[in-house]
PDB file of C-alpha atoms in Angstrom:
ATOM      1  CA  UNK A   1      23.551 -24.362 -31.579  1.00 55.00           C
ATOM      2  CA  UNK A   2      23.053 -20.942 -29.932  1.00 52.00           C
ATOM      3  CA  UNK A   3      20.651 -20.769 -27.009  1.00 52.00           C
ATOM      4  CA  UNK A   4      19.891 -17.335 -25.555  1.00 51.00           C
ATOM      5  CA  UNK A   5      19.151 -18.349 -21.987  1.00 50.00           C
ATOM      6  CA  UNK A   6      20.049 -16.747 -18.647  1.00 51.00           C
ATOM      7  CA  UNK A   7      20.670 -20.017 -16.806  1.00 46.00           C
ATOM      8  CA  UNK A   8      24.154 -20.848 -15.481  1.00 43.00           C
ATOM      9  CA  UNK A   9      26.298 -23.057 -17.686  1.00 62.00           C
ATOM     10  CA  UNK A  10      29.141 -25.373 -16.598  1.00 83.00           C
ATOM     11  CA  UNK A  11      31.888 -23.631 -18.623  1.00 97.00           C
ATOM     12  CA  UNK A  12      31.679 -19.837 -18.296  1.00 97.00           C
ATOM     13  CA  UNK A  13      33.832 -17.459 -20.348  1.00 96.00           C
ATOM     14  CA  UNK A  14      33.990 -13.695 -19.930  1.00 95.00           C
ATOM     15  CA  UNK A  15      34.230 -11.500 -23.043  1.00 94.00           C
ATOM     16  CA  UNK A  16      34.811  -7.806 -23.668  1.00 91.00           C
ATOM     17  CA  UNK A  17      35.269  -7.579 -27.432  1.00 91.00           C
ATOM     18  CA  UNK A  18      39.055  -7.888 -27.294  1.00 90.00           C
ATOM     19  CA  UNK A  19      41.229 -10.345 -29.212  1.00 91.00           C
ATOM     20  CA  UNK A  20      42.338 -11.762 -25.871  1.00 91.00           C
ATOM     21  CA  UNK A  21      38.706 -12.530 -25.053  1.00 93.00           C
ATOM     22  CA  UNK A  22      38.252 -14.182 -28.463  1.00 94.00           C
ATOM     23  CA  UNK A  23      41.238 -16.411 -27.664  1.00 95.00           C
ATOM     24  CA  UNK A  24      39.582 -17.285 -24.332  1.00 95.00           C
ATOM     25  CA  UNK A  25      36.309 -18.144 -26.115  1.00 97.00           C
ATOM     26  CA  UNK A  26      38.079 -20.550 -28.464  1.00 97.00           C
ATOM     27  CA  UNK A  27      39.839 -22.250 -25.549  1.00 97.00           C
ATOM     28  CA  UNK A  28      36.639 -22.453 -23.506  1.00 97.00           C
ATOM     29  CA  UNK A  29      34.663 -23.878 -26.442  1.00 97.00           C
ATOM     30  CA  UNK A  30      37.221 -26.662 -26.896  1.00 97.00           C
ATOM     31  CA  UNK A  31      37.159 -27.377 -23.165  1.00 96.00           C
ATOM     32  CA  UNK A  32      33.352 -27.563 -23.230  1.00 96.00           C
ATOM     33  CA  UNK A  33      33.570 -30.033 -26.098  1.00 96.00           C
ATOM     34  CA  UNK A  34      36.169 -32.164 -24.303  1.00 95.00           C
ATOM     35  CA  UNK A  35      34.083 -32.335 -21.130  1.00 94.00           C
ATOM     36  CA  UNK A  36      30.679 -32.602 -22.897  1.00 93.00           C
ATOM     37  CA  UNK A  37      29.604 -29.382 -21.196  1.00 95.00           C
ATOM     38  CA  UNK A  38      27.532 -26.416 -22.337  1.00 96.00           C
ATOM     39  CA  UNK A  39      29.283 -23.078 -22.838  1.00 97.00           C
ATOM     40  CA  UNK A  40      28.039 -19.842 -21.293  1.00 96.00           C
ATOM     41  CA  UNK A  41      29.450 -16.619 -22.735  1.00 96.00           C
ATOM     42  CA  UNK A  42      29.173 -13.621 -20.411  1.00 95.00           C
ATOM     43  CA  UNK A  43      29.674  -9.912 -20.962  1.00 94.00           C
ATOM     44  CA  UNK A  44      29.603  -7.610 -17.930  1.00 91.00           C
ATOM     45  CA  UNK A  45      28.562  -4.040 -18.726  1.00 87.00           C
ATOM     46  CA  UNK A  46      29.300  -2.484 -15.308  1.00 77.00           C
ATOM     47  CA  UNK A  47      26.401  -0.058 -15.744  1.00 68.00           C
ATOM     48  CA  UNK A  48      26.841   2.838 -13.331  1.00 59.00           C
ATOM     49  CA  UNK A  49      24.812   6.002 -13.011  1.00 56.00           C
ATOM     50  CA  UNK A  50      25.973   8.621 -15.523  1.00 55.00           C
ATOM     51  CA  UNK A  51      25.032  12.274 -15.062  1.00 58.00           C
ATOM     52  CA  UNK A  52      25.104  14.855 -17.862  1.00 59.00           C
ATOM     53  CA  UNK A  53      23.984  18.488 -17.934  1.00 62.00           C
ATOM     54  CA  UNK A  54      20.268  18.826 -18.600  1.00 61.00           C
ATOM     55  CA  UNK A  55      20.993  21.155 -21.524  1.00 61.00           C
ATOM     56  CA  UNK A  56      23.089  18.492 -23.308  1.00 62.00           C
ATOM     57  CA  UNK A  57      20.755  16.118 -25.152  1.00 61.00           C
ATOM     58  CA  UNK A  58      22.053  12.664 -25.966  1.00 57.00           C
ATOM     59  CA  UNK A  59      21.144  10.911 -29.228  1.00 58.00           C
ATOM     60  CA  UNK A  60      20.081   7.837 -27.239  1.00 62.00           C
ATOM     61  CA  UNK A  61      20.270   6.749 -23.609  1.00 75.00           C
ATOM     62  CA  UNK A  62      23.773   5.852 -22.495  1.00 70.00           C
ATOM     63  CA  UNK A  63      22.689   2.592 -20.896  1.00 75.00           C
ATOM     64  CA  UNK A  64      20.913   1.479 -24.053  1.00 83.00           C
ATOM     65  CA  UNK A  65      24.081   2.072 -26.096  1.00 83.00           C
ATOM     66  CA  UNK A  66      26.200   0.083 -23.615  1.00 83.00           C
ATOM     67  CA  UNK A  67      23.756  -2.820 -23.656  1.00 87.00           C
ATOM     68  CA  UNK A  68      23.643  -2.851 -27.465  1.00 90.00           C
ATOM     69  CA  UNK A  69      27.433  -2.971 -27.644  1.00 91.00           C
ATOM     70  CA  UNK A  70      27.416  -5.823 -25.132  1.00 91.00           C
ATOM     71  CA  UNK A  71      24.956  -7.770 -27.248  1.00 94.00           C
ATOM     72  CA  UNK A  72      27.249  -7.292 -30.249  1.00 95.00           C
ATOM     73  CA  UNK A  73      30.195  -8.667 -28.256  1.00 95.00           C
ATOM     74  CA  UNK A  74      28.136 -11.684 -27.223  1.00 96.00           C
ATOM     75  CA  UNK A  75      26.914 -12.378 -30.746  1.00 97.00           C
ATOM     76  CA  UNK A  76      30.455 -12.210 -32.124  1.00 97.00           C
ATOM     77  CA  UNK A  77      31.775 -14.477 -29.358  1.00 97.00           C
ATOM     78  CA  UNK A  78      28.988 -17.020 -29.904  1.00 97.00           C
ATOM     79  CA  UNK A  79      29.831 -17.117 -33.618  1.00 97.00           C
ATOM     80  CA  UNK A  80      33.505 -17.704 -32.759  1.00 97.00           C
ATOM     81  CA  UNK A  81      32.571 -20.567 -30.426  1.00 97.00           C
ATOM     82  CA  UNK A  82      30.323 -22.167 -33.025  1.00 97.00           C
ATOM     83  CA  UNK A  83      33.037 -21.952 -35.653  1.00 97.00           C
ATOM     84  CA  UNK A  84      35.377 -23.930 -33.372  1.00 95.00           C
ATOM     85  CA  UNK A  85      32.887 -26.417 -31.879  1.00 96.00           C
ATOM     86  CA  UNK A  86      29.574 -26.407 -33.788  1.00 96.00           C
ATOM     87  CA  UNK A  87      28.043 -29.168 -31.648  1.00 95.00           C
ATOM     88  CA  UNK A  88      28.556 -27.436 -28.285  1.00 96.00           C
ATOM     89  CA  UNK A  89      25.471 -25.822 -26.763  1.00 95.00           C
ATOM     90  CA  UNK A  90      26.185 -22.100 -26.421  1.00 96.00           C
ATOM     91  CA  UNK A  91      24.340 -19.702 -24.128  1.00 94.00           C
ATOM     92  CA  UNK A  92      24.856 -15.954 -23.780  1.00 96.00           C
ATOM     93  CA  UNK A  93      24.397 -13.735 -20.744  1.00 94.00           C
ATOM     94  CA  UNK A  94      24.515  -9.937 -20.499  1.00 94.00           C
ATOM     95  CA  UNK A  95      25.245  -8.836 -16.948  1.00 91.00           C
ATOM     96  CA  UNK A  96      24.826  -5.282 -15.637  1.00 88.00           C
ATOM     97  CA  UNK A  97      27.383  -5.918 -12.883  1.00 88.00           C
ATOM     98  CA  UNK A  98      31.129  -5.417 -13.044  1.00 88.00           C
ATOM     99  CA  UNK A  99      33.199  -8.263 -14.472  1.00 90.00           C
ATOM    100  CA  UNK A 100      34.642  -9.716 -11.271  1.00 91.00           C
ATOM    101  CA  UNK A 101      31.405  -9.808  -9.228  1.00 92.00           C
ATOM    102  CA  UNK A 102      29.494 -11.216 -12.219  1.00 93.00           C
ATOM    103  CA  UNK A 103      31.979 -14.036 -12.804  1.00 94.00           C
ATOM    104  CA  UNK A 104      32.355 -14.818  -9.100  1.00 94.00           C
ATOM    105  CA  UNK A 105      28.579 -15.135  -8.814  1.00 94.00           C
ATOM    106  CA  UNK A 106      28.397 -17.470 -11.808  1.00 93.00           C
ATOM    107  CA  UNK A 107      31.331 -19.545 -10.555  1.00 94.00           C
ATOM    108  CA  UNK A 108      29.159 -21.199  -7.898  1.00 93.00           C
ATOM    109  CA  UNK A 109      27.344 -23.129 -10.649  1.00 93.00           C
ATOM    110  CA  UNK A 110      30.180 -23.446 -13.179  1.00 95.00           C
ATOM    111  CA  UNK A 111      32.665 -26.134 -14.083  1.00 95.00           C
ATOM    112  CA  UNK A 112      35.280 -23.532 -15.002  1.00 95.00           C
ATOM    113  CA  UNK A 113      35.469 -19.780 -15.416  1.00 96.00           C
ATOM    114  CA  UNK A 114      37.671 -18.692 -18.324  1.00 96.00           C
ATOM    115  CA  UNK A 115      39.057 -15.217 -19.048  1.00 94.00           C
ATOM    116  CA  UNK A 116      41.630 -13.677 -21.347  1.00 91.00           C
ATOM    117  CA  UNK A 117      44.916 -12.218 -20.216  1.00 85.00           C
ATOM    118  CA  UNK A 118      44.273  -8.585 -21.130  1.00 76.00           C
ATOM    119  CA  UNK A 119      41.284  -6.317 -21.618  1.00 64.00           C
ATOM    120  CA  UNK A 120      39.937  -4.261 -24.488  1.00 53.00           C
ATOM    121  CA  UNK A 121      42.244  -1.378 -23.641  1.00 49.00           C
ATOM    122  CA  UNK A 122      45.208  -3.545 -24.610  1.00 44.00           C
ATOM    123  CA  UNK A 123      47.284  -2.912 -21.497  1.00 42.00           C
ATOM    124  CA  UNK A 124      49.096  -6.036 -20.367  1.00 45.00           C
ATOM    125  CA  UNK A 125      47.836  -7.082 -16.954  1.00 45.00           C
ATOM    126  CA  UNK A 126      44.747  -4.834 -16.978  1.00 44.00           C
ATOM    127  CA  UNK A 127      42.228  -7.670 -17.083  1.00 50.00           C
ATOM    128  CA  UNK A 128      44.456  -9.907 -15.023  1.00 50.00           C
ATOM    129  CA  UNK A 129      44.856  -7.348 -12.268  1.00 53.00           C
ATOM    130  CA  UNK A 130      41.226  -6.300 -11.997  1.00 69.00           C
ATOM    131  CA  UNK A 131      39.321  -9.473 -12.809  1.00 84.00           C
ATOM    132  CA  UNK A 132      41.306 -12.711 -12.935  1.00 87.00           C
ATOM    133  CA  UNK A 133      43.006 -12.290  -9.565  1.00 86.00           C
ATOM    134  CA  UNK A 134      39.673 -11.400  -7.935  1.00 88.00           C
ATOM    135  CA  UNK A 135      37.929 -14.437  -9.448  1.00 91.00           C
ATOM    136  CA  UNK A 136      40.845 -16.722  -8.547  1.00 89.00           C
ATOM    137  CA  UNK A 137      40.758 -15.482  -4.956  1.00 87.00           C
ATOM    138  CA  UNK A 138      37.000 -15.470  -4.391  1.00 90.00           C
ATOM    139  CA  UNK A 139      35.523 -17.815  -7.017  1.00 92.00           C
ATOM    140  CA  UNK A 140      33.962 -21.175  -6.233  1.00 93.00           C
ATOM    141  CA  UNK A 141      35.397 -23.136  -9.171  1.00 94.00           C
ATOM    142  CA  UNK A 142      38.695 -23.249 -11.080  1.00 95.00           C
ATOM    143  CA  UNK A 143      39.686 -20.171 -13.074  1.00 96.00           C
ATOM    144  CA  UNK A 144      41.577 -20.485 -16.365  1.00 96.00           C
ATOM    145  CA  UNK A 145      43.486 -17.464 -17.652  1.00 95.00           C
ATOM    146  CA  UNK A 146      44.189 -18.029 -21.339  1.00 95.00           C
ATOM    147  CA  UNK A 147      47.689 -16.779 -22.014  1.00 93.00           C
ATOM    148  CA  UNK A 148      50.174 -17.261 -24.851  1.00 89.00           C
ATOM    149  CA  UNK A 149      49.547 -18.540 -28.363  1.00 86.00           C
ATOM    150  CA  UNK A 150      47.293 -21.420 -29.351  1.00 85.00           C
ATOM    151  CA  UNK A 151      48.849 -24.337 -27.427  1.00 81.00           C
ATOM    152  CA  UNK A 152      50.247 -27.428 -29.119  1.00 87.00           C
ATOM    153  CA  UNK A 153      47.752 -30.232 -28.454  1.00 88.00           C
ATOM    154  CA  UNK A 154      50.571 -32.793 -28.104  1.00 92.00           C
ATOM    155  CA  UNK A 155      52.568 -31.165 -25.282  1.00 96.00           C
ATOM    156  CA  UNK A 156      52.029 -32.093 -21.602  1.00 97.00           C
ATOM    157  CA  UNK A 157      49.887 -30.687 -18.834  1.00 98.00           C
ATOM    158  CA  UNK A 158      51.932 -29.331 -15.895  1.00 97.00           C
ATOM    159  CA  UNK A 159      50.758 -29.265 -12.274  1.00 95.00           C
ATOM    160  CA  UNK A 160      52.265 -28.186  -8.990  1.00 91.00           C
ATOM    161  CA  UNK A 161      52.049 -30.508  -5.951  1.00 87.00           C
ATOM    162  CA  UNK A 162      52.911 -29.590  -2.362  1.00 83.00           C
ATOM    163  CA  UNK A 163      50.558 -31.679  -0.230  1.00 80.00           C
ATOM    164  CA  UNK A 164      48.092 -28.866   0.489  1.00 80.00           C
ATOM    165  CA  UNK A 165      44.307 -29.135   0.134  1.00 82.00           C
ATOM    166  CA  UNK A 166      44.416 -26.694  -2.771  1.00 82.00           C
ATOM    167  CA  UNK A 167      47.165 -28.757  -4.391  1.00 86.00           C
ATOM    168  CA  UNK A 168      44.992 -31.867  -4.173  1.00 90.00           C
ATOM    169  CA  UNK A 169      42.157 -30.089  -5.979  1.00 92.00           C
ATOM    170  CA  UNK A 170      44.602 -28.843  -8.616  1.00 93.00           C
ATOM    171  CA  UNK A 171      45.927 -32.376  -9.191  1.00 95.00           C
ATOM    172  CA  UNK A 172      42.371 -33.662  -9.666  1.00 95.00           C
ATOM    173  CA  UNK A 173      41.811 -31.153 -12.477  1.00 96.00           C
ATOM    174  CA  UNK A 174      45.261 -31.751 -13.981  1.00 97.00           C
ATOM    175  CA  UNK A 175      44.859 -35.543 -14.101  1.00 97.00           C
ATOM    176  CA  UNK A 176      41.455 -35.193 -15.730  1.00 96.00           C
ATOM    177  CA  UNK A 177      42.785 -32.682 -18.270  1.00 97.00           C
ATOM    178  CA  UNK A 178      45.703 -34.958 -19.170  1.00 98.00           C
ATOM    179  CA  UNK A 179      43.425 -37.979 -19.494  1.00 97.00           C
ATOM    180  CA  UNK A 180      40.932 -36.153 -21.733  1.00 96.00           C
ATOM    181  CA  UNK A 181      43.727 -34.891 -23.986  1.00 97.00           C
ATOM    182  CA  UNK A 182      45.746 -38.147 -23.889  1.00 97.00           C
ATOM    183  CA  UNK A 183      48.972 -36.330 -22.986  1.00 97.00           C
ATOM    184  CA  UNK A 184      51.536 -36.788 -20.178  1.00 97.00           C
ATOM    185  CA  UNK A 185      51.247 -34.960 -16.878  1.00 97.00           C
ATOM    186  CA  UNK A 186      54.371 -33.333 -15.441  1.00 96.00           C
ATOM    187  CA  UNK A 187      54.000 -33.038 -11.656  1.00 94.00           C
ATOM    188  CA  UNK A 188      56.373 -30.469 -10.213  1.00 92.00           C
ATOM    189  CA  UNK A 189      57.461 -30.886  -6.589  1.00 87.00           C
ATOM    190  CA  UNK A 190      59.284 -27.687  -5.698  1.00 73.00           C
ATOM    191  CA  UNK A 191      61.014 -27.774  -2.314  1.00 64.00           C
ATOM    192  CA  UNK A 192      60.733 -24.323  -0.753  1.00 55.00           C
ATOM    193  CA  UNK A 193      63.891 -22.250  -0.437  1.00 50.00           C
ATOM    194  CA  UNK A 194      63.524 -21.554   3.286  1.00 50.00           C
ATOM    195  CA  UNK A 195      66.241 -20.783   5.789  1.00 41.00           C
ATOM    196  CA  UNK A 196      65.995 -23.162   8.748  1.00 43.00           C
ATOM    197  CA  UNK A 197      67.926 -23.566  11.921  1.00 43.00           C
ATOM    198  CA  UNK A 198      69.885 -26.620  10.902  1.00 46.00           C
ATOM    199  CA  UNK A 199      70.509 -28.998   8.026  1.00 49.00           C
ATOM    200  CA  UNK A 200      68.777 -31.721  10.056  1.00 44.00           C
ATOM    201  CA  UNK A 201      65.633 -29.580  10.458  1.00 42.00           C
ATOM    202  CA  UNK A 202      65.627 -28.814   6.721  1.00 47.00           C
ATOM    203  CA  UNK A 203      65.918 -32.523   5.834  1.00 48.00           C
ATOM    204  CA  UNK A 204      63.061 -33.440   8.216  1.00 46.00           C
ATOM    205  CA  UNK A 205      60.757 -30.783   6.741  1.00 46.00           C
ATOM    206  CA  UNK A 206      61.662 -31.831   3.205  1.00 50.00           C
ATOM    207  CA  UNK A 207      61.068 -35.523   3.880  1.00 54.00           C
ATOM    208  CA  UNK A 208      57.662 -34.896   5.462  1.00 58.00           C
ATOM    209  CA  UNK A 209      56.596 -32.573   2.636  1.00 59.00           C
ATOM    210  CA  UNK A 210      57.771 -35.009  -0.035  1.00 65.00           C
ATOM    211  CA  UNK A 211      55.929 -37.914   1.605  1.00 71.00           C
ATOM    212  CA  UNK A 212      52.639 -35.996   1.683  1.00 68.00           C
ATOM    213  CA  UNK A 213      53.004 -34.813  -1.921  1.00 71.00           C
ATOM    214  CA  UNK A 214      53.925 -38.309  -3.165  1.00 79.00           C
ATOM    215  CA  UNK A 215      50.917 -39.835  -1.412  1.00 84.00           C
ATOM    216  CA  UNK A 216      48.711 -37.173  -2.938  1.00 85.00           C
ATOM    217  CA  UNK A 217      49.920 -37.932  -6.468  1.00 89.00           C
ATOM    218  CA  UNK A 218      49.647 -41.709  -5.906  1.00 91.00           C
ATOM    219  CA  UNK A 219      45.960 -41.394  -5.003  1.00 91.00           C
ATOM    220  CA  UNK A 220      45.204 -39.594  -8.268  1.00 93.00           C
ATOM    221  CA  UNK A 221      47.272 -42.066 -10.291  1.00 93.00           C
ATOM    222  CA  UNK A 222      45.054 -44.851  -8.977  1.00 93.00           C
ATOM    223  CA  UNK A 223      41.972 -43.049 -10.291  1.00 94.00           C
ATOM    224  CA  UNK A 224      43.617 -42.231 -13.638  1.00 96.00           C
ATOM    225  CA  UNK A 225      45.863 -45.247 -14.403  1.00 95.00           C
ATOM    226  CA  UNK A 226      46.213 -44.425 -18.109  1.00 96.00           C
ATOM    227  CA  UNK A 227      47.825 -41.025 -17.496  1.00 96.00           C
ATOM    228  CA  UNK A 228      51.606 -41.004 -17.943  1.00 96.00           C
ATOM    229  CA  UNK A 229      53.020 -39.132 -14.945  1.00 95.00           C
ATOM    230  CA  UNK A 230      56.431 -37.490 -15.082  1.00 94.00           C
ATOM    231  CA  UNK A 231      57.486 -36.387 -11.576  1.00 91.00           C
ATOM    232  CA  UNK A 232      59.936 -33.522 -11.347  1.00 91.00           C
ATOM    233  CA  UNK A 233      61.574 -32.521  -8.058  1.00 86.00           C
ATOM    234  CA  UNK A 234      63.367 -29.169  -8.010  1.00 83.00           C
ATOM    235  CA  UNK A 235      65.193 -27.336  -5.242  1.00 76.00           C
ATOM    236  CA  UNK A 236      64.281 -23.789  -6.225  1.00 72.00           C
ATOM    237  CA  UNK A 237      60.996 -21.948  -5.746  1.00 80.00           C
ATOM    238  CA  UNK A 238      57.710 -23.288  -7.166  1.00 86.00           C
ATOM    239  CA  UNK A 239      56.903 -20.214  -9.269  1.00 88.00           C
ATOM    240  CA  UNK A 240      60.245 -20.341 -11.063  1.00 89.00           C
ATOM    241  CA  UNK A 241      59.978 -24.104 -11.644  1.00 91.00           C
ATOM    242  CA  UNK A 242      56.406 -23.972 -12.948  1.00 93.00           C
ATOM    243  CA  UNK A 243      57.088 -21.024 -15.238  1.00 93.00           C
ATOM    244  CA  UNK A 244      60.049 -22.925 -16.690  1.00 93.00           C
ATOM    245  CA  UNK A 245      57.924 -26.021 -17.361  1.00 94.00           C
ATOM    246  CA  UNK A 246      55.019 -23.943 -18.684  1.00 94.00           C
ATOM    247  CA  UNK A 247      57.164 -22.969 -21.674  1.00 94.00           C
ATOM    248  CA  UNK A 248      56.671 -26.548 -22.931  1.00 94.00           C
ATOM    249  CA  UNK A 249      53.087 -27.108 -21.769  1.00 97.00           C
ATOM    250  CA  UNK A 250      49.544 -26.571 -23.011  1.00 97.00           C
ATOM    251  CA  UNK A 251      48.168 -25.871 -19.519  1.00 97.00           C
ATOM    252  CA  UNK A 252      49.695 -25.329 -16.094  1.00 97.00           C
ATOM    253  CA  UNK A 253      47.552 -26.076 -13.038  1.00 96.00           C
ATOM    254  CA  UNK A 254      48.091 -24.819  -9.485  1.00 93.00           C
ATOM    255  CA  UNK A 255      46.139 -24.425  -6.276  1.00 90.00           C
ATOM    256  CA  UNK A 256      45.027 -20.988  -5.211  1.00 84.00           C
ATOM    257  CA  UNK A 257      47.314 -21.198  -2.171  1.00 68.00           C
ATOM    258  CA  UNK A 258      50.097 -23.551  -1.135  1.00 53.00           C
ATOM    259  CA  UNK A 259      51.491 -24.877   2.122  1.00 51.00           C
ATOM    260  CA  UNK A 260      53.340 -21.630   2.706  1.00 48.00           C
ATOM    261  CA  UNK A 261      50.161 -19.525   2.644  1.00 43.00           C
ATOM    262  CA  UNK A 262      49.352 -17.368   5.675  1.00 36.00           C
ATOM    263  CA  UNK A 263      45.908 -17.700   7.227  1.00 35.00           C
ATOM    264  CA  UNK A 264      43.608 -15.225   5.477  1.00 37.00           C
ATOM    265  CA  UNK A 265      45.812 -14.909   2.398  1.00 40.00           C
ATOM    266  CA  UNK A 266      43.398 -15.314  -0.503  1.00 48.00           C
ATOM    267  CA  UNK A 267      45.805 -15.947  -3.345  1.00 58.00           C
ATOM    268  CA  UNK A 268      49.323 -17.314  -3.138  1.00 69.00           C
ATOM    269  CA  UNK A 269      52.435 -15.807  -4.670  1.00 80.00           C
ATOM    270  CA  UNK A 270      52.927 -18.784  -7.009  1.00 86.00           C
ATOM    271  CA  UNK A 271      49.430 -18.598  -8.501  1.00 87.00           C
ATOM    272  CA  UNK A 272      49.723 -14.825  -8.890  1.00 87.00           C
ATOM    273  CA  UNK A 273      53.077 -15.170 -10.657  1.00 89.00           C
ATOM    274  CA  UNK A 274      51.596 -17.675 -13.100  1.00 91.00           C
ATOM    275  CA  UNK A 275      48.499 -15.543 -13.761  1.00 90.00           C
ATOM    276  CA  UNK A 276      50.728 -12.628 -14.724  1.00 89.00           C
ATOM    277  CA  UNK A 277      53.633 -14.379 -16.457  1.00 91.00           C
ATOM    278  CA  UNK A 278      52.766 -17.898 -17.647  1.00 93.00           C
ATOM    279  CA  UNK A 279      53.585 -18.498 -21.342  1.00 94.00           C
ATOM    280  CA  UNK A 280      50.562 -20.857 -21.638  1.00 96.00           C
ATOM    281  CA  UNK A 281      47.035 -21.020 -20.188  1.00 96.00           C
ATOM    282  CA  UNK A 282      47.007 -21.331 -16.399  1.00 96.00           C
ATOM    283  CA  UNK A 283      44.318 -22.870 -14.187  1.00 96.00           C
ATOM    284  CA  UNK A 284      44.043 -21.722 -10.565  1.00 94.00           C
ATOM    285  CA  UNK A 285      42.033 -24.194  -8.503  1.00 94.00           C
ATOM    286  CA  UNK A 286      40.506 -23.431  -5.101  1.00 89.00           C
ATOM    287  CA  UNK A 287      40.134 -26.095  -2.440  1.00 76.00           C
ATOM    288  CA  UNK A 288      36.937 -28.133  -2.787  1.00 63.00           C
ATOM    289  CA  UNK A 289      34.111 -26.295  -1.089  1.00 52.00           C
TER     290      UNK A 289
END
């Protein structure tokens, strides 16, 4: 069912007419179906003032043409969503803002915001660099960047755990995703490769970190007892470990920042690496606000 309403919807997906956006719409529609949520499809026109010489008549106003193209993108995306999940309620929204501000604004009333991994221009990283990183850093709900091919529905969910507040929020989403899909959850504990003053100091830091992360996972296991958890402890960096596991996953979930984040740093190096390089869809989860 298509409903042309401006109200915010729990699962929001941004579209721009590209094949990457179509892939994101299909993923978002399936997620909306899994979570019994409506789907809101958004196109941001980024209408700016355009000046032309007075002697150069235009066949029709520029803004009208941009809005008409946006409506075509939305109609095509809604048809794609309906083809995948005909029972999901679909809404469409045409925003005159730029993509990042539009999606950040909608994220305050959304379950998820979903985007593709590249824009209409086809340059790898274009959409990621200008939109996904901004939404991941400033959004109020998890962001999913749909990367790679259509994922195998039988492979695990992967999540990173380091004891941080953001990590706890990421685990909550990962456990729920694994439970809804009835697949295992691989929880990656990656001990940071830091140079410390002594082997004793390194062991103390590692033990404390591992205790916090284990307690964090145990709390979520209590709430989701049917999820099969596969813990994985690695001694190299978290980005490398998660990218390796993502090659055999249908979704990788991380917090927006980890324990190593500096105060004021809006997006961590691990989440940025996954946004740009993950071979499967990646969810970046902010701390609960």
